[in-house]
Amino acid sequence: MCQPTHTACRRRIVDPLARGRAFRMVEDADGCSVPQTPITPGATSLCSFSSSRSGFNRLPRRRKRESVAKMSFRAAAALVKGRSLHETATRHIQRRSFTPGSFLDEEAAELPDELDTSFFAKDGLNREELSTCADEVFESPVETDVKADEGDQTGGALDKCELERSHLMLSPLERGWRKGKEGTSPQPKVRLQQEVVSVNGQRRGQRIATPVKKLFAREKRPYGLGMVGKLTNRTYRSHIDSYVKRQIEDMDDHRPFFTYWITFVHLLITILAVGIYGIAPIGFSQHETVDSVLRNKGVYENVKFVQQENFWVGPSSEALIHLGAKFSPCMRQDRQVHKLIQAKQDLERNSACCVRNDRSGCVQTSREQCSSTLAVWVKWPEHLSAPKLQGKVRQYGSVCHQDPRVCLEPGSVSPHEWPDDITRWPICTKSTGNHTNLPHIDCDITGRPCCIGTKGRCEITSREYCEFMRGYFHEEATLCSQVHCMDDVCGLLPFLNPQVPDQFYRLWLSLFLHAGILHCLVSVAFQMTILRDLEKLAGWLRISIIYILSGITGNLASAIFLPYRAEVGPAGSQFGILACLFVELFQSWQILERPWRALGKLLCVVLFLFAFGLLPWIDNFAHICGFASGFFLSFAFLPYISFGRLDMYRKRCQIIASLLVFVGLLAGLVVLFYVHPITCEWCELLTCIPFTDTFCEKYDLNAHLH
């Protein structure tokens, strides 16, 4: 058989398992084995032809250039898979029509020092040399030329034996491995990495792919270390008991499906919310808008609209409430809001229709607000044609564009006559027509109910003023008692009883909302680092339970102490996840090198975040209660290691006690919210310090009683 003319091929071997039974191994003088087959006449002529054309094969050949679209798609696919462009091209070139020269998995971990590699390499040769020799013998000339060019650029003169010796496998505690099938002991998967050394340093494709690899790495999460442990330089003790080491090795490795799902939902809802509701004024103070607007009296007045600025770059408070933010008046019948609505109805009960003398317009108002010279305030006892109820003259009324005598649907017929109290009148949907003897019916109405603000305030005004104040204008109604402003403010599903808000599902619905773009980016950064790291340790089911329940508990506490503040975002959930880091630190205290230093660093981070919660639109009550609930839930759901049989029983009792404490905490908050509500005037100082008069959002309900 003819000998290969290339010098490098004389120092390489070919795996006999990949060549079949027809091959046999022959060693050179310098120890390199080469395959040899029986010589036939056809093979002799083929070898002589290849030898004569060897000079032609080494000439570079022009390859057909790929299109820009194809190269862009291939580059994007390589980045998603966490590979560089060089690795993708190399894998594409190394395809061969025969079985690879080794049974090792390419996606496995690195080789340990004590593993015998004499079967795969001989005289200091590694797997890369084996595959390269096979490729040059059996591959096409074009592929051989491409590999030769790459070898010149990547420093082919380096000692490959030294590269193989430098590939040391970390210990299972630091590197981690995946568990095998049921019934088998966990075996480390092995991978021989191909080193690419460049003269100019790291390649451009690798610079982009490296952070992507780290973000979507599939390595097992080391217990007690993790991402936070890497950032704070946590290490294990030099001597760890084999019983403890076996528990760490037997822990499952999970994929962070919940983290990816919740991150996608957060991004999608934030994009839709900003696209539909727009962006409020950006800043920390209050934004004022002044304009001349036509009001119900028929004249233009200068009015001012005050709106709290949003430094998160997102929708306004009213829009967030409509989307499902945590807001107590939408979740229960708030006493102060109910008193505000009742006070407005008492004023409306003594109102009547104020009709201008020329009947050019009319509006429902009190006697004091009706001009005595330009209009007539129509009251039943003072009018000759007053309607009667069971033979008696009505005491309350009249109502603009509404009268029991002219309304057909719904009709005022015994026993379903309209009551004397006009605040209990229904909306008339069909009347009998014009009535010149009834001035409050034939006039053009200039004001209708408008729900303004987030506290259920209703005002009879014009459409222009209502739109300027960003309110909800009711064209079909004539009285504020005929509309339900809290139902308009809250949105989502209507109340079962219009007088009693019942949207308790805001406790967990608000966990999927964000106050703005920056708020969402902060959550995504937290979830793709801390939450994802812990989910690889605990699994999607356990981590989702801690995440959701911590967020609900935090929102419930916020609804108790800050009932009139619209809050969104998974702040309670995130602090519950931070509590998991403390619990994991306590559970692995005995195997860490410097646990007190790790505890001090975690405390500094959490205290900084609590101090950051003193800014507006950030809720410290959700932070505190979310952290407390996450702390107890972590003891119950996070995996743990035991230091002996007695410690195992102690930790099982600890799980039961932690669950009981969490249930008691949640039950106490439910009682304080629904059964015995409390008021706290100074609680706002714990979540927002008013550095200026307009720094924090105002929640004074008495200012809206006018």
PDB file of N, CA, C and O in Angstrom, residues 471-521:
ATOM      1  N   GLY A 471     -61.039  61.045  32.950  1.00  0.00           N
ATOM      2  CA  GLY A 471     -62.086  60.317  33.657  1.00  0.00           C
ATOM      3  C   GLY A 471     -62.904  59.438  32.729  1.00  0.00           C
ATOM      4  O   GLY A 471     -62.627  59.303  31.529  1.00  0.00           O
ATOM      5  N   TYR A 472     -63.952  58.825  33.287  1.00  0.00           N
ATOM      6  CA  TYR A 472     -64.865  57.945  32.555  1.00  0.00           C
ATOM      7  C   TYR A 472     -66.227  58.644  32.460  1.00  0.00           C
ATOM      8  O   TYR A 472     -66.919  58.807  33.466  1.00  0.00           O
ATOM      9  N   PHE A 473     -66.605  59.071  31.260  1.00  0.00           N
ATOM     10  CA  PHE A 473     -67.828  59.832  31.032  1.00  0.00           C
ATOM     11  C   PHE A 473     -68.965  58.877  30.721  1.00  0.00           C
ATOM     12  O   PHE A 473     -68.843  57.985  29.876  1.00  0.00           O
ATOM     13  N   HIS A 474     -70.124  59.066  31.422  1.00  0.00           N
ATOM     14  CA  HIS A 474     -71.294  58.200  31.247  1.00  0.00           C
ATOM     15  C   HIS A 474     -72.378  58.987  30.528  1.00  0.00           C
ATOM     16  O   HIS A 474     -73.082  59.800  31.121  1.00  0.00           O
ATOM     17  N   GLU A 475     -72.510  58.750  29.252  1.00  0.00           N
ATOM     18  CA  GLU A 475     -73.490  59.456  28.422  1.00  0.00           C
ATOM     19  C   GLU A 475     -74.902  59.002  28.709  1.00  0.00           C
ATOM     20  O   GLU A 475     -75.857  59.752  28.495  1.00  0.00           O
ATOM     21  N   GLU A 476     -75.090  57.790  29.211  1.00  0.00           N
ATOM     22  CA  GLU A 476     -76.434  57.231  29.383  1.00  0.00           C
ATOM     23  C   GLU A 476     -77.070  57.614  30.702  1.00  0.00           C
ATOM     24  O   GLU A 476     -78.295  57.489  30.859  1.00  0.00           O
ATOM     25  N   ALA A 477     -76.299  58.065  31.682  1.00  0.00           N
ATOM     26  CA  ALA A 477     -76.815  58.343  33.028  1.00  0.00           C
ATOM     27  C   ALA A 477     -76.983  59.842  33.234  1.00  0.00           C
ATOM     28  O   ALA A 477     -76.425  60.672  32.494  1.00  0.00           O
ATOM     29  N   THR A 478     -77.747  60.186  34.260  1.00  0.00           N
ATOM     30  CA  THR A 478     -77.962  61.589  34.629  1.00  0.00           C
ATOM     31  C   THR A 478     -77.566  61.877  36.064  1.00  0.00           C
ATOM     32  O   THR A 478     -77.418  63.040  36.430  1.00  0.00           O
ATOM     33  N   LEU A 479     -77.409  60.853  36.903  1.00  0.00           N
ATOM     34  CA  LEU A 479     -77.038  61.012  38.308  1.00  0.00           C
ATOM     35  C   LEU A 479     -75.797  60.180  38.604  1.00  0.00           C
ATOM     36  O   LEU A 479     -75.587  59.111  38.003  1.00  0.00           O
ATOM     37  N   CYS A 480     -74.988  60.651  39.561  1.00  0.00           N
ATOM     38  CA  CYS A 480     -73.806  59.891  39.964  1.00  0.00           C
ATOM     39  C   CYS A 480     -74.184  58.595  40.668  1.00  0.00           C
ATOM     40  O   CYS A 480     -73.416  57.623  40.651  1.00  0.00           O
ATOM     41  N   SER A 481     -75.342  58.570  41.300  1.00  0.00           N
ATOM     42  CA  SER A 481     -75.786  57.353  41.975  1.00  0.00           C
ATOM     43  C   SER A 481     -76.169  56.257  40.987  1.00  0.00           C
ATOM     44  O   SER A 481     -76.325  55.096  41.384  1.00  0.00           O
ATOM     45  N   GLN A 482     -76.313  56.601  39.721  1.00  0.00           N
ATOM     46  CA  GLN A 482     -76.670  55.605  38.710  1.00  0.00           C
ATOM     47  C   GLN A 482     -75.441  54.925  38.095  1.00  0.00           C
ATOM     48  O   GLN A 482     -75.598  54.011  37.288  1.00  0.00           O
ATOM     49  N   VAL A 483     -74.268  55.368  38.454  1.00  0.00           N
ATOM     50  CA  VAL A 483     -73.042  54.765  37.932  1.00  0.00           C
ATOM     51  C   VAL A 483     -72.223  54.233  39.103  1.00  0.00           C
ATOM     52  O   VAL A 483     -72.432  54.620  40.257  1.00  0.00           O
ATOM     53  N   HIS A 484     -71.291  53.348  38.795  1.00  0.00           N
ATOM     54  CA  HIS A 484     -70.419  52.742  39.800  1.00  0.00           C
ATOM     55  C   HIS A 484     -68.979  53.065  39.416  1.00  0.00           C
ATOM     56  O   HIS A 484     -68.364  52.379  38.580  1.00  0.00           O
ATOM     57  N   CYS A 485     -68.483  54.118  40.020  1.00  0.00           N
ATOM     58  CA  CYS A 485     -67.157  54.610  39.635  1.00  0.00           C
ATOM     59  C   CYS A 485     -66.049  53.629  39.971  1.00  0.00           C
ATOM     60  O   CYS A 485     -65.071  53.515  39.222  1.00  0.00           O
ATOM     61  N   MET A 486     -66.151  52.922  41.082  1.00  0.00           N
ATOM     62  CA  MET A 486     -65.096  51.977  41.427  1.00  0.00           C
ATOM     63  C   MET A 486     -65.021  50.836  40.424  1.00  0.00           C
ATOM     64  O   MET A 486     -63.938  50.301  40.158  1.00  0.00           O
ATOM     65  N   ASP A 487     -66.141  50.476  39.856  1.00  0.00           N
ATOM     66  CA  ASP A 487     -66.123  49.454  38.811  1.00  0.00           C
ATOM     67  C   ASP A 487     -65.403  49.969  37.573  1.00  0.00           C
ATOM     68  O   ASP A 487     -64.697  49.219  36.885  1.00  0.00           O
ATOM     69  N   ASP A 488     -65.576  51.261  37.273  1.00  0.00           N
ATOM     70  CA  ASP A 488     -64.872  51.846  36.133  1.00  0.00           C
ATOM     71  C   ASP A 488     -63.378  51.962  36.407  1.00  0.00           C
ATOM     72  O   ASP A 488     -62.550  51.721  35.521  1.00  0.00           O
ATOM     73  N   VAL A 489     -63.028  52.376  37.621  1.00  0.00           N
ATOM     74  CA  VAL A 489     -61.622  52.554  37.963  1.00  0.00           C
ATOM     75  C   VAL A 489     -60.885  51.220  37.958  1.00  0.00           C
ATOM     76  O   VAL A 489     -59.768  51.106  37.442  1.00  0.00           O
ATOM     77  N   CYS A 490     -61.487  50.194  38.511  1.00  0.00           N
ATOM     78  CA  CYS A 490     -60.804  48.907  38.655  1.00  0.00           C
ATOM     79  C   CYS A 490     -60.698  48.156  37.337  1.00  0.00           C
ATOM     80  O   CYS A 490     -59.655  47.565  37.031  1.00  0.00           O
ATOM     81  N   GLY A 491     -61.762  48.174  36.538  1.00  0.00           N
ATOM     82  CA  GLY A 491     -61.723  47.433  35.297  1.00  0.00           C
ATOM     83  C   GLY A 491     -61.733  45.932  35.540  1.00  0.00           C
ATOM     84  O   GLY A 491     -62.290  45.435  36.529  1.00  0.00           O
ATOM     85  N   LEU A 492     -61.102  45.191  34.603  1.00  0.00           N
ATOM     86  CA  LEU A 492     -61.068  43.723  34.661  1.00  0.00           C
ATOM     87  C   LEU A 492     -62.479  43.156  34.734  1.00  0.00           C
ATOM     88  O   LEU A 492     -63.396  43.685  34.092  1.00  0.00           O
ATOM     89  N   LEU A 493     -62.708  42.122  35.539  1.00  0.00           N
ATOM     90  CA  LEU A 493     -64.035  41.523  35.644  1.00  0.00           C
ATOM     91  C   LEU A 493     -64.939  42.397  36.508  1.00  0.00           C
ATOM     92  O   LEU A 493     -64.504  42.917  37.535  1.00  0.00           O
ATOM     93  N   PRO A 494     -66.206  42.597  36.108  1.00  0.00           N
ATOM     94  CA  PRO A 494     -67.115  43.418  36.932  1.00  0.00           C
ATOM     95  C   PRO A 494     -67.402  42.754  38.271  1.00  0.00           C
ATOM     96  O   PRO A 494     -67.327  41.530  38.417  1.00  0.00           O
ATOM     97  N   PHE A 495     -67.734  43.594  39.269  1.00  0.00           N
ATOM     98  CA  PHE A 495     -68.044  43.071  40.600  1.00  0.00           C
ATOM     99  C   PHE A 495     -69.338  42.261  40.558  1.00  0.00           C
ATOM    100  O   PHE A 495     -70.270  42.577  39.804  1.00  0.00           O
ATOM    101  N   LEU A 496     -69.410  41.220  41.370  1.00  0.00           N
ATOM    102  CA  LEU A 496     -70.662  40.467  41.491  1.00  0.00           C
ATOM    103  C   LEU A 496     -71.762  41.356  42.064  1.00  0.00           C
ATOM    104  O   LEU A 496     -72.897  41.321  41.600  1.00  0.00           O
ATOM    105  N   ASN A 497     -71.418  42.137  43.073  1.00  0.00           N
ATOM    106  CA  ASN A 497     -72.307  43.162  43.607  1.00  0.00           C
ATOM    107  C   ASN A 497     -71.660  44.511  43.308  1.00  0.00           C
ATOM    108  O   ASN A 497     -70.556  44.781  43.780  1.00  0.00           O
ATOM    109  N   PRO A 498     -72.300  45.377  42.509  1.00  0.00           N
ATOM    110  CA  PRO A 498     -71.645  46.641  42.128  1.00  0.00           C
ATOM    111  C   PRO A 498     -71.224  47.497  43.305  1.00  0.00           C
ATOM    112  O   PRO A 498     -70.324  48.334  43.163  1.00  0.00           O
ATOM    113  N   GLN A 499     -71.844  47.298  44.468  1.00  0.00           N
ATOM    114  CA  GLN A 499     -71.501  48.102  45.636  1.00  0.00           C
ATOM    115  C   GLN A 499     -70.355  47.513  46.459  1.00  0.00           C
ATOM    116  O   GLN A 499     -69.825  48.196  47.338  1.00  0.00           O
ATOM    117  N   VAL A 500     -69.984  46.270  46.181  1.00  0.00           N
ATOM    118  CA  VAL A 500     -68.969  45.575  46.987  1.00  0.00           C
ATOM    119  C   VAL A 500     -67.854  45.078  46.065  1.00  0.00           C
ATOM    120  O   VAL A 500     -68.035  44.103  45.336  1.00  0.00           O
ATOM    121  N   PRO A 501     -66.697  45.724  46.060  1.00  0.00           N
ATOM    122  CA  PRO A 501     -65.574  45.239  45.240  1.00  0.00           C
ATOM    123  C   PRO A 501     -65.090  43.871  45.731  1.00  0.00           C
ATOM    124  O   PRO A 501     -65.048  43.604  46.937  1.00  0.00           O
ATOM    125  N   ASP A 502     -64.701  43.013  44.795  1.00  0.00           N
ATOM    126  CA  ASP A 502     -64.317  41.643  45.161  1.00  0.00           C
ATOM    127  C   ASP A 502     -63.182  41.102  44.296  1.00  0.00           C
ATOM    128  O   ASP A 502     -63.069  39.891  44.111  1.00  0.00           O
ATOM    129  N   GLN A 503     -62.324  41.946  43.795  1.00  0.00           N
ATOM    130  CA  GLN A 503     -61.252  41.488  42.906  1.00  0.00           C
ATOM    131  C   GLN A 503     -60.025  41.067  43.721  1.00  0.00           C
ATOM    132  O   GLN A 503     -58.948  41.661  43.637  1.00  0.00           O
ATOM    133  N   PHE A 504     -60.190  39.998  44.486  1.00  0.00           N
ATOM    134  CA  PHE A 504     -59.091  39.510  45.319  1.00  0.00           C
ATOM    135  C   PHE A 504     -57.975  38.901  44.482  1.00  0.00           C
ATOM    136  O   PHE A 504     -56.845  38.745  44.964  1.00  0.00           O
ATOM    137  N   TYR A 505     -58.255  38.554  43.218  1.00  0.00           N
ATOM    138  CA  TYR A 505     -57.241  37.940  42.368  1.00  0.00           C
ATOM    139  C   TYR A 505     -56.135  38.916  41.990  1.00  0.00           C
ATOM    140  O   TYR A 505     -55.137  38.522  41.363  1.00  0.00           O
ATOM    141  N   ARG A 506     -56.260  40.179  42.370  1.00  0.00           N
ATOM    142  CA  ARG A 506     -55.175  41.129  42.130  1.00  0.00           C
ATOM    143  C   ARG A 506     -53.935  40.795  42.960  1.00  0.00           C
ATOM    144  O   ARG A 506     -52.843  41.273  42.638  1.00  0.00           O
ATOM    145  N   LEU A 507     -54.096  39.996  44.004  1.00  0.00           N
ATOM    146  CA  LEU A 507     -52.956  39.635  44.842  1.00  0.00           C
ATOM    147  C   LEU A 507     -51.892  38.891  44.053  1.00  0.00           C
ATOM    148  O   LEU A 507     -50.694  39.056  44.312  1.00  0.00           O
ATOM    149  N   TRP A 508     -52.276  38.067  43.097  1.00  0.00           N
ATOM    150  CA  TRP A 508     -51.282  37.372  42.286  1.00  0.00           C
ATOM    151  C   TRP A 508     -51.232  37.889  40.847  1.00  0.00           C
ATOM    152  O   TRP A 508     -50.238  37.720  40.158  1.00  0.00           O
ATOM    153  N   LEU A 509     -52.291  38.567  40.399  1.00  0.00           N
ATOM    154  CA  LEU A 509     -52.258  39.119  39.048  1.00  0.00           C
ATOM    155  C   LEU A 509     -51.223  40.236  38.929  1.00  0.00           C
ATOM    156  O   LEU A 509     -50.565  40.390  37.889  1.00  0.00           O
ATOM    157  N   SER A 510     -51.049  41.013  39.989  1.00  0.00           N
ATOM    158  CA  SER A 510     -50.085  42.112  39.941  1.00  0.00           C
ATOM    159  C   SER A 510     -48.642  41.624  39.877  1.00  0.00           C
ATOM    160  O   SER A 510     -47.742  42.410  39.561  1.00  0.00           O
ATOM    161  N   LEU A 511     -48.401  40.348  40.176  1.00  0.00           N
ATOM    162  CA  LEU A 511     -47.045  39.812  40.089  1.00  0.00           C
ATOM    163  C   LEU A 511     -46.537  39.752  38.652  1.00  0.00           C
ATOM    164  O   LEU A 511     -45.329  39.653  38.424  1.00  0.00           O
ATOM    165  N   PHE A 512     -47.436  39.810  37.674  1.00  0.00           N
ATOM    166  CA  PHE A 512     -47.050  39.723  36.273  1.00  0.00           C
ATOM    167  C   PHE A 512     -46.980  41.100  35.610  1.00  0.00           C
ATOM    168  O   PHE A 512     -46.713  41.177  34.414  1.00  0.00           O
ATOM    169  N   LEU A 513     -47.235  42.160  36.362  1.00  0.00           N
ATOM    170  CA  LEU A 513     -47.216  43.518  35.820  1.00  0.00           C
ATOM    171  C   LEU A 513     -45.976  44.253  36.304  1.00  0.00           C
ATOM    172  O   LEU A 513     -45.378  43.890  37.320  1.00  0.00           O
ATOM    173  N   HIS A 514     -45.628  45.310  35.583  1.00  0.00           N
ATOM    174  CA  HIS A 514     -44.500  46.153  35.954  1.00  0.00           C
ATOM    175  C   HIS A 514     -44.881  47.613  35.741  1.00  0.00           C
ATOM    176  O   HIS A 514     -45.713  47.944  34.892  1.00  0.00           O
ATOM    177  N   ALA A 515     -44.248  48.476  36.528  1.00  0.00           N
ATOM    178  CA  ALA A 515     -44.549  49.902  36.455  1.00  0.00           C
ATOM    179  C   ALA A 515     -43.961  50.558  35.222  1.00  0.00           C
ATOM    180  O   ALA A 515     -44.331  51.696  34.911  1.00  0.00           O
ATOM    181  N   GLY A 516     -43.046  49.911  34.537  1.00  0.00           N
ATOM    182  CA  GLY A 516     -42.457  50.498  33.352  1.00  0.00           C
ATOM    183  C   GLY A 516     -41.385  49.610  32.759  1.00  0.00           C
ATOM    184  O   GLY A 516     -41.164  48.466  33.184  1.00  0.00           O
ATOM    185  N   ILE A 517     -40.702  50.151  31.767  1.00  0.00           N
ATOM    186  CA  ILE A 517     -39.687  49.388  31.046  1.00  0.00           C
ATOM    187  C   ILE A 517     -38.492  49.093  31.954  1.00  0.00           C
ATOM    188  O   ILE A 517     -37.992  47.964  32.002  1.00  0.00           O
ATOM    189  N   LEU A 518     -38.031  50.104  32.682  1.00  0.00           N
ATOM    190  CA  LEU A 518     -36.885  49.894  33.565  1.00  0.00           C
ATOM    191  C   LEU A 518     -37.208  48.885  34.667  1.00  0.00           C
ATOM    192  O   LEU A 518     -36.367  48.061  35.040  1.00  0.00           O
ATOM    193  N   HIS A 519     -38.419  48.965  35.195  1.00  0.00           N
ATOM    194  CA  HIS A 519     -38.849  48.012  36.223  1.00  0.00           C
ATOM    195  C   HIS A 519     -38.806  46.582  35.695  1.00  0.00           C
ATOM    196  O   HIS A 519     -38.341  45.655  36.370  1.00  0.00           O
ATOM    197  N   CYS A 520     -39.250  46.396  34.468  1.00  0.00           N
ATOM    198  CA  CYS A 520     -39.253  45.059  33.871  1.00  0.00           C
ATOM    199  C   CYS A 520     -37.830  44.565  33.630  1.00  0.00           C
ATOM    200  O   CYS A 520     -37.533  43.384  33.841  1.00  0.00           O
ATOM    201  N   LEU A 521     -36.941  45.446  33.199  1.00  0.00           N
ATOM    202  CA  LEU A 521     -35.561  45.035  32.961  1.00  0.00           C
ATOM    203  C   LEU A 521     -34.881  44.607  34.257  1.00  0.00           C
ATOM    204  O   LEU A 521     -34.077  43.659  34.267  1.00  0.00           O
TER     205      LEU A 521
END
